[in-house]
């Protein structure tokens, strides 16, 4: 079967390469599922996530490739933004995008580029025919297999970021089928043969471990990140084979890493690590997300051996040990949550809201939906990247239609749903460990460029005492577990202010 597909695909490739004048359009496959289908809403989401990414990454050299996750943007977008933000004000005009197949089985790689236009709600992107044909020529396992791209999301979800940070660019879309050694090496050599300059960038798209408890997942992911920072794609491939590392796009990532090293890449920086539980609050089954960059350093060490679990984020400004919202402010947030869901389900848009000043301050929150006492959806942000009322509106809609554990809420269901909001209180510096109360407080520990955050309920779920909670927060940050004892370590705590419609109605 694979041989028949490849022969057919090669015939298509030959016809297109020979100068066919027809131009095809690759329509969006996951708009409205993995990201908003409305252009204004999508643009606002991407810009918010880019604004929430820290500016601390210092890249002293020529960027050759970035590595980004590809889940729904509400989950992986805040992490991917750390890599895409590096591209702002850059000179890149050609982006070679490499990812794995999720829906269509085949061998080799498929280049769906010559004479193709890719489309998203933000507009269209042309393919660089010359570069597409160069890969088809230089990789004997490469062909044009339209089925491999028809429903695939791993490249599509990266396009809105590229359309936002690059003023004008072309793409080379590459999907890898069977991720064996020869296929990885073949693609790596074809990528290596492409131009190495300030106008050409490689992007590898991959999520990491899938549906494991957060602590176990991070241990697996840290092994893979260690391979990146030590520039060791061969060890990374061995970890794939033994199951010690899980990356759905491990093959494309290894190929890009090999090609970048061959082009002179001598340093990798992990920009951010997170997991889906940072958004949903459920740490029992998470997906890992990594944003990283490989570049040709102009000076200094050739390896950055730090493997952080979280990079810099924009925290809620500290304002004391207590954080309160009045009954009217709570009612307003709950009203915003319900009206946002109702409007989105009927018009695919969220209305404007007139809110008091306090709700315009940056805020982090979760919105939880229940139906007759059973969970129906839960999405949130653990860091303040936008005004609190906008966070609640966005999370309410996402909880209703984007929580992967549930089918989207229908308009008929809305009246029967109960809405609960958890607002994370401002971060407060811990001056004595006695100030930390397990079960009440969440923790954030920062040391150098490493930062880790755990929600209050995580310690309760795992029955940790205070010392274990501190150790696990250090571990989440990619630090030795006793790092919280170091004088330069910054320990901050926060709580969650939880309220629902029944609470404010008095029923």
Short mmCIF file of C-alpha atoms in Angstrom, two decimals:
data_model
loop_
_atom_site.label_atom_id
_atom_site.label_comp_id
_atom_site.label_asym_id
_atom_site.label_seq_id
_atom_site.Cartn_x
_atom_site.Cartn_y
_atom_site.Cartn_z
CA UNK A 1 0.00 0.00 0.00
CA UNK A 2 2.76 2.45 0.95
CA UNK A 3 4.57 1.70 -2.32
CA UNK A 4 1.45 2.46 -4.34
CA UNK A 5 0.95 5.76 -2.51
CA UNK A 6 4.56 6.77 -3.03
CA UNK A 7 4.54 5.92 -6.73
CA UNK A 8 1.34 7.93 -7.19
CA UNK A 9 2.75 10.82 -5.16
CA UNK A 10 5.99 10.83 -7.13
CA UNK A 11 4.01 11.12 -10.36
CA UNK A 12 2.20 14.15 -8.93
CA UNK A 13 5.53 15.59 -7.80
CA UNK A 14 7.02 15.15 -11.26
CA UNK A 15 4.07 16.84 -12.92
CA UNK A 16 4.16 19.83 -10.58
CA UNK A 17 7.94 20.18 -10.75
CA UNK A 18 7.75 20.13 -14.53
CA UNK A 19 6.02 23.50 -14.47
CA UNK A 20 2.29 23.00 -13.97
CA UNK A 21 0.73 26.47 -13.83
CA UNK A 22 -2.19 25.46 -11.62
CA UNK A 23 -2.14 26.69 -8.03
CA UNK A 24 -3.95 24.77 -5.31
CA UNK A 25 -5.27 26.12 -2.01
CA UNK A 26 -4.84 24.23 1.23
CA UNK A 27 -7.88 25.33 3.25
CA UNK A 28 -7.74 25.48 7.08
CA UNK A 29 -8.48 22.07 8.59
CA UNK A 30 -8.71 22.91 12.29
CA UNK A 31 -9.96 26.52 12.43
CA UNK A 32 -12.67 26.65 15.08
CA UNK A 33 -11.17 23.61 16.82
CA UNK A 34 -7.49 24.20 17.58
CA UNK A 35 -7.80 27.97 17.29
CA UNK A 36 -10.60 30.52 16.69
CA UNK A 37 -12.06 30.62 13.20
CA UNK A 38 -12.82 34.33 13.54
CA UNK A 39 -9.87 36.39 12.32
CA UNK A 40 -10.23 39.16 14.91
CA UNK A 41 -10.50 36.70 17.78
CA UNK A 42 -7.56 34.67 16.49
CA UNK A 43 -5.41 37.75 16.05
CA UNK A 44 -6.24 38.94 19.57
CA UNK A 45 -5.39 35.54 21.06
CA UNK A 46 -2.03 35.29 19.30
CA UNK A 47 -1.06 38.86 20.19
CA UNK A 48 -2.05 38.30 23.82
CA UNK A 49 0.09 35.17 24.00
CA UNK A 50 3.03 36.95 22.40
CA UNK A 51 2.66 39.84 24.84
CA UNK A 52 2.62 37.33 27.69
CA UNK A 53 5.93 35.81 26.62
CA UNK A 54 8.93 37.24 28.44
CA UNK A 55 11.60 39.27 26.64
CA UNK A 56 14.44 37.76 28.66
CA UNK A 57 15.83 35.36 26.04
CA UNK A 58 19.15 36.69 24.79
CA UNK A 59 20.21 35.14 21.51
CA UNK A 60 23.76 36.20 20.76
CA UNK A 61 24.07 34.80 17.29
CA UNK A 62 22.23 33.60 14.18
CA UNK A 63 18.97 31.75 14.79
CA UNK A 64 18.78 28.60 12.67
CA UNK A 65 15.68 26.84 13.98
CA UNK A 66 12.97 26.95 16.63
CA UNK A 67 11.09 24.06 18.24
CA UNK A 68 7.45 24.65 19.16
CA UNK A 69 4.41 22.64 20.37
CA UNK A 70 1.25 22.25 18.31
CA UNK A 71 -1.78 21.59 20.53
CA UNK A 72 -4.83 23.85 20.64
CA UNK A 73 -3.53 27.38 21.02
CA UNK A 74 -5.23 27.87 24.38
CA UNK A 75 -2.96 25.10 25.71
CA UNK A 76 0.32 25.27 23.79
CA UNK A 77 0.14 28.82 22.47
CA UNK A 78 1.51 30.54 25.62
CA UNK A 79 4.59 28.29 25.38
CA UNK A 80 5.04 28.47 21.60
CA UNK A 81 4.87 32.25 21.86
CA UNK A 82 8.25 32.31 23.61
CA UNK A 83 9.90 30.97 20.46
CA UNK A 84 7.88 32.94 17.93
CA UNK A 85 8.54 36.16 19.82
CA UNK A 86 12.21 35.80 18.88
CA UNK A 87 11.22 36.27 15.22
CA UNK A 88 9.77 39.74 15.69
CA UNK A 89 11.79 42.36 13.78
CA UNK A 90 13.77 39.58 12.07
CA UNK A 91 14.67 39.23 8.39
CA UNK A 92 13.26 35.74 7.83
CA UNK A 93 11.44 35.33 4.53
CA UNK A 94 11.46 31.54 4.12
CA UNK A 95 10.23 29.13 6.80
CA UNK A 96 10.78 25.39 6.42
CA UNK A 97 8.12 23.76 8.63
CA UNK A 98 8.57 20.15 9.71
CA UNK A 99 6.08 18.08 11.69
CA UNK A 100 4.66 14.57 12.13
CA UNK A 101 1.63 12.90 10.63
CA UNK A 102 -1.26 12.31 13.03
CA UNK A 103 -3.99 11.09 10.69
CA UNK A 104 -2.54 9.48 7.56
CA UNK A 105 -0.01 6.66 7.61
CA UNK A 106 2.81 6.65 5.05
CA UNK A 107 6.56 6.25 4.71
CA UNK A 108 9.05 8.98 3.98
CA UNK A 109 8.18 12.67 4.00
CA UNK A 110 5.58 14.68 2.12
CA UNK A 111 6.25 18.18 0.82
CA UNK A 112 2.93 19.88 0.11
CA UNK A 113 4.38 23.02 -1.31
CA UNK A 114 5.05 23.45 -5.02
CA UNK A 115 2.26 25.51 -6.58
CA UNK A 116 0.29 25.61 -3.29
CA UNK A 117 -1.23 28.39 -1.22
CA UNK A 118 -1.90 27.77 2.49
CA UNK A 119 -4.79 29.60 4.09
CA UNK A 120 -5.73 30.59 7.66
CA UNK A 121 -8.32 33.06 9.00
CA UNK A 122 -5.49 35.64 8.99
CA UNK A 123 -4.86 35.33 5.24
CA UNK A 124 -2.89 33.27 2.75
CA UNK A 125 0.75 32.16 2.60
CA UNK A 126 2.53 31.12 -0.56
CA UNK A 127 5.02 28.29 -0.68
CA UNK A 128 8.58 28.71 -1.89
CA UNK A 129 8.50 26.42 -4.90
CA UNK A 130 12.27 26.39 -5.36
CA UNK A 131 12.93 25.23 -1.80
CA UNK A 132 10.08 22.69 -1.92
CA UNK A 133 11.50 21.19 -5.10
CA UNK A 134 15.00 21.18 -3.60
CA UNK A 135 13.82 18.91 -0.78
CA UNK A 136 11.97 16.69 -3.22
CA UNK A 137 15.16 16.42 -5.26
CA UNK A 138 17.62 15.90 -2.38
CA UNK A 139 15.62 13.46 -0.25
CA UNK A 140 14.87 10.20 -2.04
CA UNK A 141 12.08 9.45 0.46
CA UNK A 142 10.31 12.76 -0.24
CA UNK A 143 7.15 12.99 -2.32
CA UNK A 144 3.97 15.01 -2.59
CA UNK A 145 1.19 13.24 -0.68
CA UNK A 146 -1.83 15.55 -0.33
CA UNK A 147 -3.62 13.15 2.05
CA UNK A 148 -0.84 13.62 4.59
CA UNK A 149 -1.67 17.32 4.86
CA UNK A 150 -5.43 17.40 4.32
CA UNK A 151 -6.46 17.08 7.99
CA UNK A 152 -3.08 17.59 9.68
CA UNK A 153 -2.88 20.30 12.35
CA UNK A 154 0.79 20.29 13.41
CA UNK A 155 1.91 22.90 10.86
CA UNK A 156 -1.35 24.79 10.52
CA UNK A 157 -1.48 25.88 14.16
CA UNK A 158 1.94 27.54 13.85
CA UNK A 159 0.91 29.70 10.89
CA UNK A 160 -1.08 32.36 12.83
CA UNK A 161 2.03 33.07 14.91
CA UNK A 162 4.19 33.37 11.81
CA UNK A 163 1.62 35.61 10.14
CA UNK A 164 1.70 37.87 13.19
CA UNK A 165 5.47 38.18 13.70
CA UNK A 166 6.74 38.12 10.09
CA UNK A 167 5.59 40.81 7.66
CA UNK A 168 6.10 38.74 4.50
CA UNK A 169 7.26 35.16 4.15
CA UNK A 170 6.90 31.89 2.25
CA UNK A 171 6.77 28.38 3.65
CA UNK A 172 7.96 24.88 2.87
CA UNK A 173 5.47 22.46 4.53
CA UNK A 174 7.02 19.06 5.35
CA UNK A 175 5.23 16.18 7.08
CA UNK A 176 7.12 13.05 8.19
CA UNK A 177 5.45 9.65 8.08
CA UNK A 178 7.25 6.68 9.58
CA UNK A 179 9.89 8.16 11.92
CA UNK A 180 12.73 5.71 11.41
CA UNK A 181 16.45 6.44 11.30
CA UNK A 182 16.86 6.55 7.51
CA UNK A 183 13.88 8.88 7.13
CA UNK A 184 15.24 11.23 9.80
CA UNK A 185 18.73 11.23 8.26
CA UNK A 186 17.38 11.73 4.75
CA UNK A 187 15.37 14.78 5.75
CA UNK A 188 18.27 16.14 7.82
CA UNK A 189 20.60 16.01 4.82
CA UNK A 190 18.03 17.62 2.55
CA UNK A 191 17.53 20.43 5.06
CA UNK A 192 21.28 20.83 5.45
CA UNK A 193 21.56 21.42 1.70
CA UNK A 194 19.16 24.39 1.84
CA UNK A 195 20.54 27.94 2.15
CA UNK A 196 21.91 29.00 5.55
CA UNK A 197 21.34 32.73 5.91
CA UNK A 198 19.34 35.31 7.82
CA UNK A 199 16.33 34.84 5.55
CA UNK A 200 15.75 31.10 6.02
CA UNK A 201 14.44 29.50 9.22
CA UNK A 202 13.57 25.93 10.17
CA UNK A 203 10.64 25.17 12.48
CA UNK A 204 10.09 21.76 14.11
CA UNK A 205 6.60 21.15 15.49
CA UNK A 206 6.08 18.62 18.27
CA UNK A 207 4.22 18.04 21.50
CA UNK A 208 6.03 16.00 24.13
CA UNK A 209 4.85 13.25 26.52
CA UNK A 210 1.13 12.57 26.42
CA UNK A 211 -1.35 12.00 29.27
CA UNK A 212 0.99 11.16 32.13
CA UNK A 213 1.00 12.59 35.66
CA UNK A 214 2.83 15.91 35.60
CA UNK A 215 5.79 14.81 37.73
CA UNK A 216 6.37 11.67 35.64
CA UNK A 217 5.88 13.61 32.43
CA UNK A 218 8.45 16.21 33.34
CA UNK A 219 11.02 13.53 34.16
CA UNK A 220 10.57 12.10 30.66
CA UNK A 221 10.58 15.49 28.97
CA UNK A 222 13.67 16.63 30.85
CA UNK A 223 15.62 13.74 29.31
CA UNK A 224 14.71 14.98 25.86
CA UNK A 225 15.49 18.59 26.70
CA UNK A 226 18.87 17.49 27.99
CA UNK A 227 19.59 15.99 24.56
CA UNK A 228 18.73 19.33 22.98
CA UNK A 229 20.93 21.48 25.19
CA UNK A 230 23.83 19.04 24.79
CA UNK A 231 23.37 19.01 20.99
CA UNK A 232 22.91 15.24 20.94
CA UNK A 233 20.24 14.20 18.40
CA UNK A 234 21.58 10.63 18.28
CA UNK A 235 20.88 10.14 21.99
CA UNK A 236 17.47 11.69 21.44
CA UNK A 237 16.70 9.06 18.79
CA UNK A 238 17.80 6.29 21.15
CA UNK A 239 15.44 7.63 23.80
CA UNK A 240 12.61 7.52 21.23
CA UNK A 241 13.39 3.88 20.49
CA UNK A 242 13.39 2.88 24.15
CA UNK A 243 10.33 4.93 25.08
CA UNK A 244 12.27 7.04 27.58
CA UNK A 245 11.24 10.17 25.67
CA UNK A 246 7.89 10.75 23.98
CA UNK A 247 7.57 13.32 21.21
CA UNK A 248 4.92 12.90 18.54
CA UNK A 249 7.19 14.97 16.30
CA UNK A 250 10.45 13.51 17.56
CA UNK A 251 11.63 12.48 14.10
CA UNK A 252 11.16 15.90 12.49
CA UNK A 253 12.69 17.57 15.57
CA UNK A 254 15.75 15.29 15.41
CA UNK A 255 16.13 15.98 11.68
CA UNK A 256 15.97 19.74 12.20
CA UNK A 257 18.39 19.53 15.13
CA UNK A 258 20.87 17.54 13.01
CA UNK A 259 20.57 19.93 10.10
CA UNK A 260 21.01 22.98 12.33
CA UNK A 261 24.13 21.49 13.93
CA UNK A 262 25.53 20.74 10.47
CA UNK A 263 24.88 24.38 9.54
CA UNK A 264 26.96 25.58 12.48
CA UNK A 265 24.40 25.57 15.28
CA UNK A 266 26.35 25.35 18.51
CA UNK A 267 23.94 26.39 21.22
CA UNK A 268 20.39 25.45 22.23
CA UNK A 269 18.32 27.45 24.67
CA UNK A 270 15.16 26.05 26.24
CA UNK A 271 12.87 29.06 26.28
CA UNK A 272 9.95 27.58 28.18
CA UNK A 273 8.58 24.29 29.47
CA UNK A 274 4.97 23.80 30.49
CA UNK A 275 2.23 21.19 30.42
CA UNK A 276 -1.48 21.22 29.75
CA UNK A 277 -2.18 21.08 33.49
CA UNK A 278 -0.88 24.63 33.79
CA UNK A 279 -3.97 25.66 31.85
CA UNK A 280 -6.59 23.10 32.95
CA UNK A 281 -5.43 22.73 36.55
CA UNK A 282 -5.56 18.93 36.16
CA UNK A 283 -2.08 17.52 36.75
CA UNK A 284 -3.12 13.86 36.68
CA UNK A 285 -2.87 13.54 32.88
CA UNK A 286 -0.89 16.18 31.03
CA UNK A 287 0.77 16.83 27.69
CA UNK A 288 4.23 18.41 27.73
CA UNK A 289 5.09 21.53 25.73
CA UNK A 290 8.59 22.83 24.95
CA UNK A 291 9.74 25.99 23.18
CA UNK A 292 13.42 26.06 22.22
CA UNK A 293 15.85 27.66 19.81
CA UNK A 294 19.12 26.52 18.24
CA UNK A 295 21.51 29.14 16.97
CA UNK A 296 25.08 29.78 15.89
CA UNK A 297 26.55 31.60 18.87
CA UNK A 298 28.96 34.39 18.03
CA UNK A 299 30.81 34.18 21.34
CA UNK A 300 30.89 32.45 24.71
CA UNK A 301 30.06 28.87 25.61
CA UNK A 302 28.75 26.53 22.96
CA UNK A 303 26.19 24.84 25.19
CA UNK A 304 23.55 26.08 27.57
CA UNK A 305 23.14 23.13 29.93
CA UNK A 306 20.20 24.61 31.83
CA UNK A 307 16.96 22.69 31.39
CA UNK A 308 14.29 24.94 32.91
CA UNK A 309 10.72 23.84 33.48
CA UNK A 310 9.36 27.34 33.04
CA UNK A 311 10.95 30.45 31.66
CA UNK A 312 10.05 33.98 32.64
CA UNK A 313 6.37 34.87 32.80
CA UNK A 314 4.52 38.03 33.65
CA UNK A 315 3.36 37.61 37.26
CA UNK A 316 0.38 39.28 38.92
CA UNK A 317 1.77 42.37 40.67
CA UNK A 318 2.14 41.79 44.42
CA UNK A 319 -0.25 43.89 46.49
CA UNK A 320 -0.33 42.35 49.94
CA UNK A 321 -1.35 39.12 51.59
CA UNK A 322 -5.08 39.50 51.02
CA UNK A 323 -6.95 39.81 47.76
CA UNK A 324 -10.65 40.48 47.68
CA UNK A 325 -13.38 41.02 45.15
CA UNK A 326 -16.64 42.58 46.18
CA UNK A 327 -19.91 40.75 45.68
CA UNK A 328 -20.72 43.04 42.77
CA UNK A 329 -17.32 42.36 41.16
CA UNK A 330 -17.82 38.63 41.52
CA UNK A 331 -21.31 38.89 40.04
CA UNK A 332 -19.90 40.88 37.13
CA UNK A 333 -17.24 38.27 36.38
CA UNK A 334 -19.82 35.48 36.47
CA UNK A 335 -22.09 37.52 34.20
CA UNK A 336 -19.17 38.04 31.80
CA UNK A 337 -18.44 34.32 31.80
CA UNK A 338 -22.03 33.31 31.01
CA UNK A 339 -22.65 36.01 28.42
CA UNK A 340 -19.34 35.26 26.71
CA UNK A 341 -20.27 31.59 26.32
CA UNK A 342 -23.79 32.43 25.19
CA UNK A 343 -22.55 34.94 22.60
CA UNK A 344 -19.82 32.66 21.29
CA UNK A 345 -22.21 29.72 20.88
CA UNK A 346 -24.58 31.83 18.79
CA UNK A 347 -22.33 34.34 16.99
CA UNK A 348 -18.76 33.02 17.42
CA UNK A 349 -17.81 36.34 18.99
CA UNK A 350 -17.49 37.76 22.51
CA UNK A 351 -19.24 41.07 23.33
CA UNK A 352 -17.61 44.13 24.83
CA UNK A 353 -18.10 44.67 28.56
CA UNK A 354 -18.19 47.78 30.74
CA UNK A 355 -16.34 46.78 33.89
CA UNK A 356 -15.07 48.45 37.08
CA UNK A 357 -11.43 49.49 37.27
CA UNK A 358 -10.33 46.57 39.45
CA UNK A 359 -11.43 44.02 36.86
CA UNK A 360 -9.26 45.76 34.26
CA UNK A 361 -6.12 44.96 36.24
CA UNK A 362 -4.03 41.97 35.04
CA UNK A 363 -5.45 38.77 36.47
CA UNK A 364 -5.07 35.01 36.29
CA UNK A 365 -8.12 32.79 36.66
CA UNK A 366 -9.78 29.47 35.92
CA UNK A 367 -13.38 28.98 34.79
CA UNK A 368 -15.02 25.68 35.70
CA UNK A 369 -18.29 24.43 34.22
CA UNK A 370 -20.33 21.70 35.91
CA UNK A 371 -23.53 19.97 34.93
CA UNK A 372 -25.56 18.41 37.71
CA UNK A 373 -22.42 18.27 39.80
CA UNK A 374 -20.23 16.68 37.11
CA UNK A 375 -17.32 18.50 35.50
CA UNK A 376 -18.21 19.79 32.03
CA UNK A 377 -15.11 21.88 31.26
CA UNK A 378 -12.29 23.76 32.96
CA UNK A 379 -9.71 26.11 31.43
CA UNK A 380 -7.59 28.83 32.96
CA UNK A 381 -4.38 30.81 33.10
CA UNK A 382 -1.94 30.60 35.99
CA UNK A 383 -0.25 33.88 35.08
CA UNK A 384 -1.71 37.30 34.37
CA UNK A 385 -1.29 38.04 30.68
CA UNK A 386 -4.33 40.26 30.19
CA UNK A 387 -7.01 42.12 32.21
CA UNK A 388 -8.90 39.84 34.60
CA UNK A 389 -12.27 40.31 32.91
CA UNK A 390 -10.79 39.37 29.53
CA UNK A 391 -9.13 36.32 31.07
CA UNK A 392 -12.48 35.20 32.46
CA UNK A 393 -14.26 35.79 29.14
CA UNK A 394 -11.64 33.87 27.16
CA UNK A 395 -11.38 31.01 29.65
CA UNK A 396 -15.16 30.68 29.89
CA UNK A 397 -15.45 30.23 26.13
CA UNK A 398 -12.48 27.86 26.05
CA UNK A 399 -13.91 25.78 28.90
CA UNK A 400 -17.16 25.48 26.95
CA UNK A 401 -15.80 24.60 23.53
CA UNK A 402 -12.09 23.73 23.76
CA UNK A 403 -11.57 21.42 26.73
CA UNK A 404 -10.29 18.25 24.98
CA UNK A 405 -11.83 16.01 27.63
CA UNK A 406 -15.39 16.92 26.60
CA UNK A 407 -17.55 17.56 23.59
CA UNK A 408 -18.27 21.28 23.04
CA UNK A 409 -21.17 22.70 25.03
CA UNK A 410 -24.35 23.19 22.99
CA UNK A 411 -26.63 26.26 23.27
CA UNK A 412 -29.36 24.09 24.80
CA UNK A 413 -27.03 22.99 27.59
CA UNK A 414 -25.98 26.42 28.78
CA UNK A 415 -28.98 27.09 31.03
CA UNK A 416 -28.26 23.87 32.94
CA UNK A 417 -24.58 24.62 33.56
CA UNK A 418 -23.15 26.00 36.79
CA UNK A 419 -20.21 28.37 36.44
CA UNK A 420 -17.42 28.69 38.98
CA UNK A 421 -14.48 31.09 38.79
CA UNK A 422 -11.16 30.72 40.58
CA UNK A 423 -9.17 33.95 40.63
CA UNK A 424 -5.52 33.51 41.54
CA UNK A 425 -4.47 36.06 44.12
CA UNK A 426 -1.41 38.27 43.63
CA UNK A 427 1.96 36.70 44.27
CA UNK A 428 3.42 37.49 47.68
CA UNK A 429 7.06 37.04 48.63
CA UNK A 430 7.64 34.38 51.28
CA UNK A 431 10.05 35.63 53.94
CA UNK A 432 9.64 32.61 56.22
CA UNK A 433 8.74 29.05 55.26
CA UNK A 434 6.31 29.02 58.17
CA UNK A 435 4.14 31.38 56.12
CA UNK A 436 3.34 28.58 53.64
CA UNK A 437 0.14 26.68 54.40
CA UNK A 438 -0.28 23.48 52.39
CA UNK A 439 -3.75 23.20 50.92
CA UNK A 440 -4.27 26.95 50.94
CA UNK A 441 -1.22 28.28 49.11
CA UNK A 442 0.22 27.72 45.68
CA UNK A 443 3.94 28.29 45.17
CA UNK A 444 6.22 29.87 42.62
CA UNK A 445 9.99 29.54 42.98
CA UNK A 446 12.39 31.58 40.85
CA UNK A 447 16.16 31.14 40.70
CA UNK A 448 18.09 32.74 37.87
CA UNK A 449 16.23 32.04 34.62
CA UNK A 450 14.40 29.06 36.11
CA UNK A 451 10.88 29.39 37.39
CA UNK A 452 8.35 26.80 38.52
CA UNK A 453 4.74 27.11 39.68
CA UNK A 454 2.38 24.63 41.33
CA UNK A 455 -1.27 25.27 42.16
CA UNK A 456 -2.58 24.88 45.73
CA UNK A 457 -4.57 21.74 44.95
CA UNK A 458 -1.51 19.87 43.65
CA UNK A 459 -0.02 19.53 47.14
CA UNK A 460 -3.35 18.32 48.48
CA UNK A 461 -3.78 15.83 45.65
CA UNK A 462 -0.38 14.25 46.27
CA UNK A 463 -0.56 14.51 50.08
CA UNK A 464 2.68 16.51 50.28
CA UNK A 465 3.90 18.21 53.41
CA UNK A 466 5.45 21.68 53.23
CA UNK A 467 8.97 20.40 52.56
CA UNK A 468 7.80 18.07 49.81
CA UNK A 469 5.77 20.89 48.24
CA UNK A 470 8.85 23.13 48.15
CA UNK A 471 10.98 20.34 46.74
CA UNK A 472 8.47 19.51 44.02
CA UNK A 473 8.15 23.17 43.03
CA UNK A 474 11.94 23.28 42.63
CA UNK A 475 11.73 20.11 40.56
CA UNK A 476 9.05 21.68 38.37
CA UNK A 477 11.43 24.59 37.80
CA UNK A 478 14.19 22.23 36.66
CA UNK A 479 16.21 22.94 39.80
CA UNK A 480 17.80 20.65 42.41
CA UNK A 481 15.12 19.88 44.97
CA UNK A 482 16.91 21.71 47.78
CA UNK A 483 17.30 24.94 45.78
CA UNK A 484 14.56 26.65 47.81
CA UNK A 485 17.10 26.89 50.66
CA UNK A 486 19.46 29.07 48.64
CA UNK A 487 19.45 32.74 49.75
CA UNK A 488 19.01 34.03 46.20
CA UNK A 489 15.92 31.86 45.54
CA UNK A 490 12.70 33.86 45.35
CA UNK A 491 9.72 32.01 46.87
CA UNK A 492 6.26 33.44 46.29
CA UNK A 493 2.88 32.16 47.34
CA UNK A 494 -0.66 32.76 46.14
CA UNK A 495 -4.16 31.55 46.84
CA UNK A 496 -7.26 30.95 44.77
CA UNK A 497 -10.41 33.01 45.35
CA UNK A 498 -13.20 30.62 44.34
CA UNK A 499 -16.84 31.62 43.80
CA UNK A 500 -19.81 30.45 41.78
CA UNK A 501 -23.24 31.64 40.73
CA UNK A 502 -24.91 30.00 43.72
CA UNK A 503 -22.48 31.77 46.06
CA UNK A 504 -23.26 35.26 44.83
CA UNK A 505 -26.99 34.66 44.41
CA UNK A 506 -27.39 33.55 48.00
CA UNK A 507 -29.32 30.42 46.97
#
